[in-house]
Phi, psi and omega in degrees: 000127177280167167315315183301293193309339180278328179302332176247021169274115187284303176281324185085042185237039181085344200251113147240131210288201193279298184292354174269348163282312165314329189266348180286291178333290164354281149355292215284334213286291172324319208271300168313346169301304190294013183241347190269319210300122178291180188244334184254063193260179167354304186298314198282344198260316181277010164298276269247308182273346176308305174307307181253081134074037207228139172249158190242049191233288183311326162311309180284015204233344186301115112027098194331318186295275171335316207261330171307283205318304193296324204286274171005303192290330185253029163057028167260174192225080195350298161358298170316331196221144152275100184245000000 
């Protein structure tokens, strides 16, 4: 049994049964989600464009030029955001 594997034999009982391979699995499932997940995502952006009057579906759908002119104008900083 490796180290990492002790942590989930729920019983201790040197073995892990099906449902203690299932809470490893979980585990391991969770932890890579969290590593994906940005500290800027999507949500966060579109508060931010929600606040100056900006929709952000019409942005992502704008011409790169266009979409500069607007962010500027509503005092963002184009720079900032990926579309």
């Amino acid at each position: 049994m490796f180290g990492f594997d002790k942590m989930f034999d729920f019983n201790c009982d040197g073995r892990l049964d099906i449902f203690e391979r299932a809470a490893q699995f979980r585990f391991m499932d969770e932890m890579m989600k969290s590593g994906e997940s940005d500290s800027f995502d999507d949500d966060d952006e579109q508060d931010i464009f929600a606040e100056a009057g900006l929709d952000y579906d019409e942005l992502e759908f704008m011409d790169p030029e266009e979409r500069r002119e607007v962010l500027e104008k509503a005092g963002l900083d184009p720079d900032e955001f990926d579309f």
